[in-house]
XYZ file of C-alpha atoms in Angstrom:
134
model
C 92.077 80.486 -26.078
C 88.693 80.583 -24.669
C 87.866 82.884 -21.813
C 86.780 80.110 -19.076
C 90.948 78.879 -19.917
C 91.835 82.757 -18.717
C 89.493 82.757 -16.225
C 90.732 79.421 -14.457
C 94.513 80.089 -15.310
C 94.049 83.184 -12.784
C 91.511 80.787 -10.497
C 95.097 78.574 -10.528
C 97.217 81.174 -9.650
C 95.317 82.411 -6.696
C 94.723 78.864 -5.504
C 98.356 78.441 -5.092
C 99.774 81.875 -3.615
C 96.857 82.224 -1.496
C 95.775 79.782 1.713
C 92.651 78.717 0.032
C 90.276 75.661 1.162
C 89.903 74.539 -2.397
C 87.335 72.523 -1.343
C 84.699 75.013 -0.643
C 85.612 77.956 -3.828
C 81.878 79.037 -4.590
C 81.072 81.361 -8.031
C 78.197 84.098 -8.187
C 77.504 86.935 -10.225
C 74.827 88.706 -11.387
C 73.834 89.618 -14.966
C 76.589 89.414 -17.494
C 78.479 87.817 -14.259
C 75.783 85.897 -13.669
C 76.024 84.404 -17.298
C 79.602 83.833 -16.450
C 79.053 81.999 -13.674
C 76.584 79.248 -15.504
C 79.341 79.058 -18.233
C 82.240 78.354 -16.106
C 80.778 76.322 -14.383
C 79.747 73.559 -16.743
C 83.225 74.739 -18.214
C 85.104 73.689 -14.985
C 82.952 72.471 -12.376
C 86.262 70.806 -10.818
C 86.365 74.150 -9.174
C 83.757 75.075 -7.547
C 81.542 73.661 -4.691
C 78.355 75.752 -5.141
C 77.651 78.401 -7.677
C 74.721 81.388 -6.776
C 74.054 83.099 -10.580
C 71.762 86.004 -10.490
C 69.589 87.625 -13.065
C 71.429 85.787 -15.579
C 70.486 84.734 -18.899
C 71.966 80.792 -19.076
C 72.856 80.081 -22.127
C 75.195 77.212 -22.013
C 76.551 74.455 -24.759
C 74.806 71.767 -25.389
C 76.566 69.396 -22.570
C 76.229 71.879 -19.926
C 73.858 69.504 -17.530
C 75.866 66.444 -17.435
C 78.213 68.796 -15.658
C 75.942 70.916 -13.458
C 73.534 67.823 -12.443
C 75.150 67.233 -9.139
C 76.345 70.235 -8.709
C 74.877 72.876 -5.976
C 73.011 75.343 -7.437
C 70.758 78.457 -5.972
C 70.374 81.031 -9.123
C 68.183 84.280 -7.951
C 65.906 86.130 -10.652
C 63.984 89.154 -10.657
C 59.647 88.330 -11.355
C 59.875 91.462 -13.561
C 63.634 91.888 -15.409
C 62.469 93.310 -18.361
C 66.477 92.845 -19.242
C 66.943 89.080 -18.925
C 63.731 87.624 -18.755
C 62.439 85.216 -16.166
C 61.465 82.852 -18.675
C 65.226 81.617 -19.743
C 66.782 81.669 -16.079
C 62.950 78.764 -15.047
C 63.904 76.542 -18.189
C 67.571 76.022 -16.828
C 66.293 75.147 -13.391
C 63.547 72.778 -15.210
C 65.482 71.617 -17.344
C 68.040 70.557 -14.652
C 65.668 68.799 -12.690
C 63.626 67.416 -15.364
C 67.440 65.768 -15.843
C 67.361 64.722 -11.223
C 69.781 67.499 -10.817
C 67.723 69.454 -7.713
C 69.029 73.334 -7.953
C 67.391 76.030 -5.554
C 65.645 78.623 -7.526
C 64.315 82.158 -5.651
C 61.926 84.445 -8.252
C 62.112 87.944 -6.193
C 58.855 89.325 -6.313
C 58.004 92.542 -8.077
C 61.996 93.286 -8.680
C 63.294 93.400 -11.946
C 67.031 93.265 -13.150
C 68.890 94.732 -10.519
C 68.827 92.014 -7.324
C 72.188 92.160 -6.544
C 70.850 92.774 -2.634
C 70.929 89.250 -2.725
C 73.959 89.376 -1.718
C 73.317 90.791 1.650
C 71.381 87.887 2.857
C 73.350 86.035 5.168
C 71.442 82.412 4.500
C 73.524 82.560 0.974
C 76.231 82.483 2.236
C 75.628 79.995 5.062
C 74.649 77.558 2.179
C 77.610 78.067 0.422
C 79.699 77.035 3.812
C 77.341 74.289 3.702
C 78.843 73.165 0.231
C 81.974 71.093 -0.151
C 83.844 69.918 -3.253
C 84.495 66.148 -0.848
């Protein structure tokens, strides 16, 4: 069983048990969680209205772009990240844009890998809420 299958089974369980607007489910994570954000959104885009990976190293199967082109994405990365190089996130954003996607990308000047302070930014939550599946 693929890890994404386990996560979607968990998500299905949560969505069935709680009053959740299924048109406004968002996915975010930092570092390894950012990698998982890219991967899970690629594998199961039907669940997510928008994603925000932070300090990630997007390693995606060959067909990633087809699933992510129309998805609202706002990625963040520290300019001086010594753990996951900025160039990898830049390459993903560039590839999405070349394919016709329009992801937002914020490079945080003079910051390294630990950029979870992004979650204190109300603009991120306003942006999430402005996006819906339908």
